[in-house]
Short mmCIF file of N, CA, C and O in Angstrom, two decimals:
data_model
loop_
_atom_site.label_atom_id
_atom_site.label_comp_id
_atom_site.label_asym_id
_atom_site.label_seq_id
_atom_site.Cartn_x
_atom_site.Cartn_y
_atom_site.Cartn_z
N ASP L 11 147.98 126.42 24.72
CA ASP L 11 149.24 127.14 23.47
C ASP L 11 149.91 128.25 25.08
O ASP L 11 149.34 128.58 25.78
N PHE L 12 150.97 128.11 24.87
CA PHE L 12 151.78 128.91 25.54
C PHE L 12 152.04 130.51 24.76
O PHE L 12 152.39 130.66 23.78
N PRO L 13 151.92 131.63 25.65
CA PRO L 13 151.18 132.57 25.06
C PRO L 13 152.92 133.45 24.89
O PRO L 13 153.21 134.33 23.80
N ASN L 14 154.03 132.87 25.08
CA ASN L 14 155.44 133.15 24.88
C ASN L 14 155.95 132.28 23.91
O ASN L 14 157.16 132.21 24.04
N ALA L 15 155.58 131.45 23.55
CA ALA L 15 156.13 130.28 22.84
C ALA L 15 156.80 131.04 21.39
O ALA L 15 156.23 132.21 20.50
N VAL L 16 157.84 130.17 20.98
CA VAL L 16 158.67 130.75 19.93
C VAL L 16 157.95 130.07 18.72
O VAL L 16 158.22 128.92 18.99
N LYS L 17 157.45 130.93 18.00
CA LYS L 17 156.50 129.58 16.85
C LYS L 17 157.52 129.16 16.08
O LYS L 17 157.19 128.10 15.38
N SER L 18 158.86 129.49 15.51
CA SER L 18 159.93 128.92 14.61
C SER L 18 161.34 129.09 14.74
O SER L 18 161.41 130.02 15.34
N PRO L 19 162.04 128.27 14.23
CA PRO L 19 163.71 128.64 14.99
C PRO L 19 163.57 130.03 14.31
O PRO L 19 164.18 130.67 14.63
N SER L 20 163.20 130.41 13.09
CA SER L 20 163.48 131.75 12.31
C SER L 20 162.98 132.54 13.26
O SER L 20 163.67 134.12 13.05
N ASP L 21 161.97 132.63 14.37
CA ASP L 21 161.62 133.42 15.03
C ASP L 21 162.54 133.59 16.21
O ASP L 21 162.40 134.57 17.18
N SER L 22 163.58 133.11 16.11
CA SER L 22 164.45 133.03 17.37
C SER L 22 165.43 134.38 17.35
O SER L 22 165.50 134.84 16.56
N ARG L 23 165.65 135.12 18.54
CA ARG L 23 166.32 136.31 18.47
C ARG L 23 166.49 136.58 20.30
O ARG L 23 165.98 136.21 20.98
N ILE L 24 167.15 137.49 20.29
CA ILE L 24 167.87 137.98 21.30
C ILE L 24 167.40 139.74 21.36
O ILE L 24 167.86 140.44 20.48
N GLU L 25 166.25 140.23 22.37
CA GLU L 25 165.91 141.42 22.74
C GLU L 25 166.54 142.35 23.83
O GLU L 25 166.68 141.58 24.60
N ARG L 26 167.17 143.61 23.70
CA ARG L 26 167.69 144.09 24.36
C ARG L 26 166.63 145.20 25.06
O ARG L 26 166.42 146.21 23.92
N ASN L 27 166.48 145.76 26.38
CA ASN L 27 165.73 146.73 26.69
C ASN L 27 166.40 147.18 28.39
O ASN L 27 166.35 146.92 28.74
N GLY L 28 167.68 148.30 27.64
CA GLY L 28 168.52 148.36 28.94
C GLY L 28 169.02 147.65 29.34
O GLY L 28 169.49 146.85 28.78
N LYS L 29 168.92 146.83 30.65
CA LYS L 29 169.88 145.96 31.16
C LYS L 29 168.97 144.77 31.40
O LYS L 29 169.62 143.62 31.79
N LYS L 30 167.86 144.78 30.82
CA LYS L 30 166.88 143.49 30.43
C LYS L 30 167.00 142.75 29.07
O LYS L 30 167.28 143.87 28.11
N VAL L 31 167.55 141.82 29.11
CA VAL L 31 167.71 140.98 27.93
C VAL L 31 166.88 139.84 27.79
O VAL L 31 166.98 138.93 28.66
N ASN L 32 165.85 139.52 26.84
CA ASN L 32 164.96 138.42 26.57
C ASN L 32 165.49 137.99 25.00
O ASN L 32 165.93 138.36 24.27
N VAL L 33 165.80 136.54 25.36
CA VAL L 33 166.41 135.43 24.42
C VAL L 33 165.11 134.35 24.10
O VAL L 33 164.64 133.62 24.92
N TYR L 34 164.73 134.46 23.01
CA TYR L 34 163.65 133.16 22.32
C TYR L 34 164.44 132.53 21.66
O TYR L 34 164.68 132.83 20.44
N MET L 35 164.37 131.00 22.07
CA MET L 35 164.95 130.23 21.11
C MET L 35 164.11 128.89 20.97
O MET L 35 163.16 128.84 22.17
N THR L 36 164.40 128.04 20.19
CA THR L 36 163.44 126.81 20.07
C THR L 36 164.58 125.57 20.24
O THR L 36 166.07 125.73 20.31
N SER L 37 164.19 124.51 20.78
CA SER L 37 164.98 123.27 20.67
C SER L 37 164.32 122.41 19.94
O SER L 37 163.09 121.94 19.88
N GLU L 38 165.03 121.71 18.59
CA GLU L 38 164.67 120.25 17.94
C GLU L 38 165.42 119.32 17.68
O GLU L 38 166.81 120.09 17.65
N ALA L 39 165.44 118.15 18.30
CA ALA L 39 166.80 117.05 18.32
C ALA L 39 167.72 117.81 17.25
O ALA L 39 167.12 117.32 15.80
N PRO L 40 168.71 117.64 16.94
CA PRO L 40 169.40 117.88 18.45
C PRO L 40 170.48 119.10 18.07
O PRO L 40 171.50 119.29 18.22
N ALA L 41 169.37 120.17 18.20
CA ALA L 41 170.14 121.41 18.15
C ALA L 41 169.04 122.21 18.93
O ALA L 41 168.06 122.28 19.05
N PHE L 42 169.93 123.30 19.42
CA PHE L 42 169.50 124.79 19.86
C PHE L 42 169.04 125.69 18.70
O PHE L 42 169.83 125.61 17.88
N SER L 43 168.32 126.34 18.58
CA SER L 43 167.88 127.54 17.28
C SER L 43 169.37 128.65 17.91
O SER L 43 169.40 129.32 16.35
N LEU L 44 169.64 128.94 18.53
CA LEU L 44 170.81 129.95 19.19
C LEU L 44 172.11 128.83 19.12
O LEU L 44 172.15 128.10 20.06
N ASP L 45 172.92 129.36 18.67
CA ASP L 45 174.21 128.47 19.22
C ASP L 45 175.25 129.43 19.89
O ASP L 45 176.05 129.04 20.56
N GLU L 46 175.06 130.80 20.01
CA GLU L 46 175.51 131.57 20.92
C GLU L 46 174.46 133.18 21.04
O GLU L 46 173.63 133.38 20.59
N ILE L 47 174.72 133.49 22.34
CA ILE L 47 174.09 134.37 23.23
C ILE L 47 175.23 135.54 24.01
O ILE L 47 175.80 134.89 24.44
N ALA L 48 174.95 136.55 23.56
CA ALA L 48 175.89 137.66 23.85
C ALA L 48 175.19 138.26 24.87
O ALA L 48 174.43 139.10 24.47
N VAL L 49 175.33 138.96 25.89
CA VAL L 49 174.93 139.70 27.12
C VAL L 49 176.18 140.36 28.07
O VAL L 49 177.24 140.10 27.77
N LYS L 50 175.87 141.51 28.50
CA LYS L 50 176.46 142.14 29.43
C LYS L 50 176.58 141.82 30.79
O LYS L 50 175.30 141.26 31.21
N LEU L 51 177.58 142.27 31.46
CA LEU L 51 177.67 142.14 32.64
C LEU L 51 176.57 142.65 33.39
O LEU L 51 176.54 144.20 33.43
N GLY L 52 175.84 142.56 34.56
CA GLY L 52 174.87 143.03 34.93
C GLY L 52 173.41 143.15 34.47
O GLY L 52 172.52 143.32 35.05
N ASP L 53 173.50 142.14 33.23
CA ASP L 53 171.92 142.05 32.70
C ASP L 53 170.80 141.36 33.34
O ASP L 53 171.58 140.29 34.02
N GLU L 54 169.93 141.55 33.39
CA GLU L 54 168.69 140.62 33.98
C GLU L 54 168.47 139.73 32.36
O GLU L 54 167.97 140.19 31.78
N VAL L 55 168.64 138.76 32.33
CA VAL L 55 168.55 137.54 31.37
C VAL L 55 167.38 136.63 31.46
O VAL L 55 167.19 135.91 32.60
N THR L 56 166.50 136.74 30.30
CA THR L 56 165.53 135.66 30.16
C THR L 56 165.55 134.89 29.35
O THR L 56 165.31 135.42 28.26
N ILE L 57 165.62 133.68 29.76
CA ILE L 57 165.61 133.04 28.50
C ILE L 57 164.12 131.95 28.05
O ILE L 57 163.90 131.45 29.14
N THR L 58 164.02 132.18 27.02
CA THR L 58 162.04 131.27 26.92
C THR L 58 162.87 130.51 25.99
O THR L 58 163.39 130.49 24.75
N LEU L 59 162.40 129.21 26.04
CA LEU L 59 162.70 128.08 25.28
C LEU L 59 161.48 127.12 25.03
O LEU L 59 160.89 127.03 25.73
N THR L 60 161.19 127.02 23.13
CA THR L 60 160.24 126.41 23.34
C THR L 60 160.83 124.91 22.25
O THR L 60 161.41 125.15 21.70
N ASN L 61 160.02 123.83 22.56
CA ASN L 61 160.87 122.51 22.47
C ASN L 61 159.88 122.52 21.11
O ASN L 61 158.59 122.13 21.26
N HIS L 62 159.94 122.33 19.67
CA HIS L 62 159.60 121.94 19.07
C HIS L 62 159.51 120.56 18.43
O HIS L 62 158.77 120.37 17.25
N ASP L 63 159.93 120.02 18.95
CA ASP L 63 159.62 118.14 18.72
C ASP L 63 158.51 118.04 18.90
O ASP L 63 157.86 118.32 19.83
N LYS L 64 158.11 116.96 17.94
CA LYS L 64 156.60 115.83 18.01
C LYS L 64 156.70 114.95 18.54
O LYS L 64 155.41 114.64 19.24
N VAL L 65 157.50 114.02 18.92
CA VAL L 65 157.65 112.77 19.47
C VAL L 65 157.19 113.02 20.91
O VAL L 65 158.31 113.97 21.52
N GLU L 66 156.50 111.98 21.39
CA GLU L 66 155.61 112.46 22.77
C GLU L 66 157.07 112.43 24.07
O GLU L 66 156.63 113.19 24.84
N ASP L 67 157.75 111.42 23.72
CA ASP L 67 158.88 111.41 24.67
C ASP L 67 160.11 112.37 24.41
O ASP L 67 161.26 112.00 25.13
N LEU L 68 160.43 113.02 23.39
CA LEU L 68 161.46 114.13 23.11
C LEU L 68 161.58 115.13 24.07
O LEU L 68 161.60 116.49 23.31
N THR L 69 161.75 114.93 25.16
CA THR L 69 162.15 116.25 25.94
C THR L 69 163.54 116.60 26.05
O THR L 69 164.50 115.82 25.81
N HIS L 70 163.69 117.74 26.22
CA HIS L 70 164.87 118.55 26.27
C HIS L 70 165.10 119.35 27.28
O HIS L 70 163.83 119.78 28.20
N GLY L 71 166.20 119.16 28.40
CA GLY L 71 166.64 120.15 29.31
C GLY L 71 167.27 121.58 28.71
O GLY L 71 168.14 121.39 27.29
N PHE L 72 167.76 122.07 29.64
CA PHE L 72 168.45 123.59 29.52
C PHE L 72 169.37 123.80 30.58
O PHE L 72 168.88 124.17 31.95
N GLY L 73 170.32 123.86 30.60
CA GLY L 73 171.39 124.28 31.87
C GLY L 73 172.41 124.96 31.44
O GLY L 73 173.12 125.24 30.23
N ILE L 74 172.93 125.63 32.40
CA ILE L 74 173.98 126.38 32.34
C ILE L 74 174.84 126.17 33.62
O ILE L 74 174.11 126.87 34.66
N GLU L 75 175.77 125.55 33.93
CA GLU L 75 175.98 124.66 35.22
C GLU L 75 176.70 126.00 36.14
O GLU L 75 176.53 126.12 36.93
N LYS L 76 177.58 126.86 35.87
CA LYS L 76 177.89 128.01 36.48
C LYS L 76 176.99 129.22 36.74
O LYS L 76 177.19 129.85 37.91
N TYR L 77 175.61 129.01 36.50
CA TYR L 77 174.56 129.81 36.56
C TYR L 77 173.49 129.02 37.49
O TYR L 77 172.61 129.17 37.89
N ASN L 78 173.81 127.77 37.97
CA ASN L 78 172.81 126.80 38.59
C ASN L 78 171.75 126.72 37.42
O ASN L 78 170.35 127.28 38.51
N ILE L 79 171.57 126.63 36.36
CA ILE L 79 170.14 126.77 35.72
C ILE L 79 170.07 125.22 35.08
O ILE L 79 171.10 125.17 34.63
N ASN L 80 168.72 124.57 35.27
CA ASN L 80 168.83 123.51 34.59
C ASN L 80 167.03 123.34 34.76
O ASN L 80 166.75 123.26 35.83
N PHE L 81 166.59 123.15 33.80
CA PHE L 81 164.91 122.92 33.60
C PHE L 81 164.67 122.00 32.08
O PHE L 81 165.69 121.98 31.35
N ILE L 82 163.47 121.41 32.40
CA ILE L 82 163.19 120.72 31.37
C ILE L 82 162.26 121.20 30.49
O ILE L 82 160.83 121.98 30.99
N VAL L 83 161.65 120.91 29.45
CA VAL L 83 160.98 121.42 28.33
C VAL L 83 160.38 120.05 27.60
O VAL L 83 161.38 119.76 26.92
N ASN L 84 159.20 119.93 27.72
CA ASN L 84 158.40 118.93 27.14
C ASN L 84 158.15 119.08 25.70
O ASN L 84 157.94 120.47 25.40
N PRO L 85 157.93 117.92 24.54
CA PRO L 85 157.50 118.68 23.48
C PRO L 85 156.37 119.29 23.56
O PRO L 85 155.42 119.27 24.02
N GLN L 86 156.57 120.47 22.58
CA GLN L 86 155.31 121.38 22.45
C GLN L 86 154.76 122.23 23.49
O GLN L 86 153.88 122.82 23.52
N GLU L 87 156.17 122.34 24.00
CA GLU L 87 155.95 123.33 25.53
C GLU L 87 156.86 124.49 25.51
O GLU L 87 157.72 124.24 24.88
N THR L 88 156.51 125.52 26.51
CA THR L 88 157.64 126.87 26.43
C THR L 88 158.14 126.53 27.78
O THR L 88 156.86 126.68 28.70
N HIS L 89 158.97 126.97 28.21
CA HIS L 89 159.49 127.45 29.63
C HIS L 89 160.64 128.69 29.67
O HIS L 89 161.13 128.50 28.50
N SER L 90 160.72 129.05 30.68
CA SER L 90 161.86 130.28 30.64
C SER L 90 162.12 130.18 32.02
O SER L 90 161.53 129.89 33.08
N VAL L 91 163.75 130.90 31.90
CA VAL L 91 164.01 131.07 33.16
C VAL L 91 164.73 132.78 33.28
O VAL L 91 165.29 133.23 32.08
N THR L 92 164.81 133.43 34.51
CA THR L 92 165.44 134.75 34.38
C THR L 92 166.34 134.47 35.37
O THR L 92 166.40 133.95 36.46
N PHE L 93 167.88 134.96 35.05
CA PHE L 93 168.80 135.23 36.04
C PHE L 93 169.34 136.55 36.03
O PHE L 93 169.55 137.46 34.57
N LYS L 94 170.68 137.00 36.91
CA LYS L 94 171.32 138.29 36.64
C LYS L 94 172.77 137.32 36.38
O LYS L 94 173.66 136.48 36.75
N ALA L 95 173.04 138.27 35.15
CA ALA L 95 174.48 137.77 34.38
C ALA L 95 175.50 138.43 35.30
O ALA L 95 176.25 139.67 35.00
N ASP L 96 176.12 138.02 36.27
CA ASP L 96 177.03 138.16 37.14
C ASP L 96 178.20 137.88 37.06
O ASP L 96 179.22 138.19 38.16
N LYS L 97 178.60 136.91 36.37
CA LYS L 97 180.09 136.64 35.96
C LYS L 97 180.60 136.99 34.62
O LYS L 97 180.06 136.09 33.74
N VAL L 98 181.72 137.32 34.52
CA VAL L 98 182.24 137.63 32.79
C VAL L 98 182.99 136.23 32.84
O VAL L 98 183.15 135.50 33.51
N GLY L 99 182.70 136.14 31.12
CA GLY L 99 183.07 134.77 30.59
C GLY L 99 182.24 134.16 29.73
O GLY L 99 181.68 134.76 29.21
N MET L 100 182.80 132.94 29.15
CA MET L 100 182.21 132.23 28.62
C MET L 100 181.53 130.55 29.36
O MET L 100 182.24 130.14 29.91
N TYR L 101 180.27 130.92 29.20
CA TYR L 101 179.66 129.36 29.62
C TYR L 101 178.86 128.53 28.57
O TYR L 101 178.07 129.48 27.81
N TRP L 102 178.95 127.15 28.77
CA TRP L 102 178.08 126.65 27.81
C TRP L 102 176.69 126.88 28.18
O TRP L 102 176.55 126.19 29.33
N TYR L 103 175.89 126.60 27.41
CA TYR L 103 174.47 125.76 27.49
C TYR L 103 174.33 124.57 27.15
O TYR L 103 174.79 124.38 26.08
N PHE L 104 173.71 123.72 27.54
CA PHE L 104 173.61 122.16 26.76
C PHE L 104 172.51 121.47 27.26
O PHE L 104 171.74 121.90 28.22
N CYS L 105 172.10 120.40 26.40
CA CYS L 105 170.36 119.75 26.76
C CYS L 105 171.02 118.96 27.50
O CYS L 105 172.39 118.28 28.20
N THR L 106 170.18 119.10 29.16
CA THR L 106 170.42 118.51 30.26
C THR L 106 169.49 116.99 30.16
O THR L 106 169.93 116.18 31.42
N HIS L 107 169.13 116.56 29.23
CA HIS L 107 168.21 115.57 29.23
C HIS L 107 168.45 114.50 27.91
O HIS L 107 168.32 115.11 26.92
N PHE L 108 168.85 113.16 28.20
CA PHE L 108 169.21 112.96 26.98
C PHE L 108 168.25 112.61 25.89
O PHE L 108 167.07 112.68 26.22
N CYS L 109 168.40 113.07 24.65
CA CYS L 109 167.50 113.39 23.81
C CYS L 109 167.53 112.49 22.14
O CYS L 109 166.49 112.39 21.72
N HIS L 110 168.69 112.37 22.26
CA HIS L 110 169.10 111.95 20.49
C HIS L 110 170.28 111.20 20.33
O HIS L 110 171.23 111.60 21.32
N ALA L 111 170.38 110.42 19.47
CA ALA L 111 171.73 110.30 19.29
C ALA L 111 172.94 111.44 19.52
O ALA L 111 174.40 110.98 19.65
N LEU L 112 172.76 112.37 18.81
CA LEU L 112 173.71 113.53 18.78
C LEU L 112 173.64 114.18 20.12
O LEU L 112 173.86 116.09 19.92
N HIS L 113 172.98 113.89 21.06
CA HIS L 113 172.35 114.87 22.03
C HIS L 113 173.54 115.84 22.80
O HIS L 113 173.53 116.81 23.32
N LEU L 114 175.10 115.15 22.66
CA LEU L 114 176.37 115.91 23.29
C LEU L 114 176.64 116.99 22.22
O LEU L 114 177.21 117.68 22.78
N GLU L 115 175.60 116.88 21.13
CA GLU L 115 176.20 118.26 20.15
C GLU L 115 175.04 119.27 20.33
O GLU L 115 175.28 120.22 19.99
N MET L 116 174.15 119.00 21.54
CA MET L 116 173.07 119.97 21.62
C MET L 116 173.39 120.84 22.67
O MET L 116 173.50 120.79 23.87
N ARG L 117 174.13 122.30 22.03
CA ARG L 117 175.06 123.03 23.24
C ARG L 117 175.03 124.15 22.22
O ARG L 117 175.05 124.20 21.26
N GLY L 118 175.33 125.33 22.84
CA GLY L 118 175.78 126.76 22.50
C GLY L 118 176.58 127.36 23.60
O GLY L 118 176.78 126.83 24.97
N ARG L 119 176.88 128.50 23.45
CA ARG L 119 177.82 129.26 24.50
C ARG L 119 176.85 130.89 24.65
O ARG L 119 176.55 131.58 23.71
N MET L 120 177.47 130.89 26.00
CA MET L 120 176.45 132.21 26.66
C MET L 120 178.00 133.06 26.79
O MET L 120 178.64 132.99 27.68
N ILE L 121 177.98 134.28 25.87
CA ILE L 121 179.30 135.18 26.37
C ILE L 121 178.92 136.20 27.25
O ILE L 121 177.73 136.78 27.04
N VAL L 122 179.55 136.89 28.51
CA VAL L 122 178.82 137.55 29.32
C VAL L 122 180.59 138.54 29.31
O VAL L 122 181.22 138.24 29.56
N GLU L 123 180.07 140.07 28.51
CA GLU L 123 181.16 140.69 28.61
C GLU L 123 181.22 141.47 29.35
O GLU L 123 179.73 142.23 30.25
N ARG L 124 182.15 142.29 29.83
CA ARG L 124 181.78 143.54 30.77
C ARG L 124 180.91 144.80 30.10
O ARG L 124 181.35 144.76 28.85
N ALA L 125 180.52 145.51 30.72
CA ALA L 125 179.56 146.54 30.37
C ALA L 125 180.28 147.50 29.73
O ALA L 125 181.44 147.82 29.89
#
């Protein structure tokens, strides 16, 4: 069991504490539980992703290209990444591991606004 696991999609949330932003979300083919994340320039962002799929080989990836982020989350596991939001703009996050017939629909956007 992972101590920071997001128990259900309804537990998905974005928490801000000063310049630290914690994003808690789930993946379950073919969707992430959050389709938009808004942060401010200079924020330290931690994205925690729990894969809720139960099929043994239904692995998901999580990538944000311009931030050089790409990690894998196996079924029933949780992983996280921390980075600094240092580029203003809109950036797609997407599943980087083929998971489902609708794999290409598994995406959302991160908006980095001026502080």
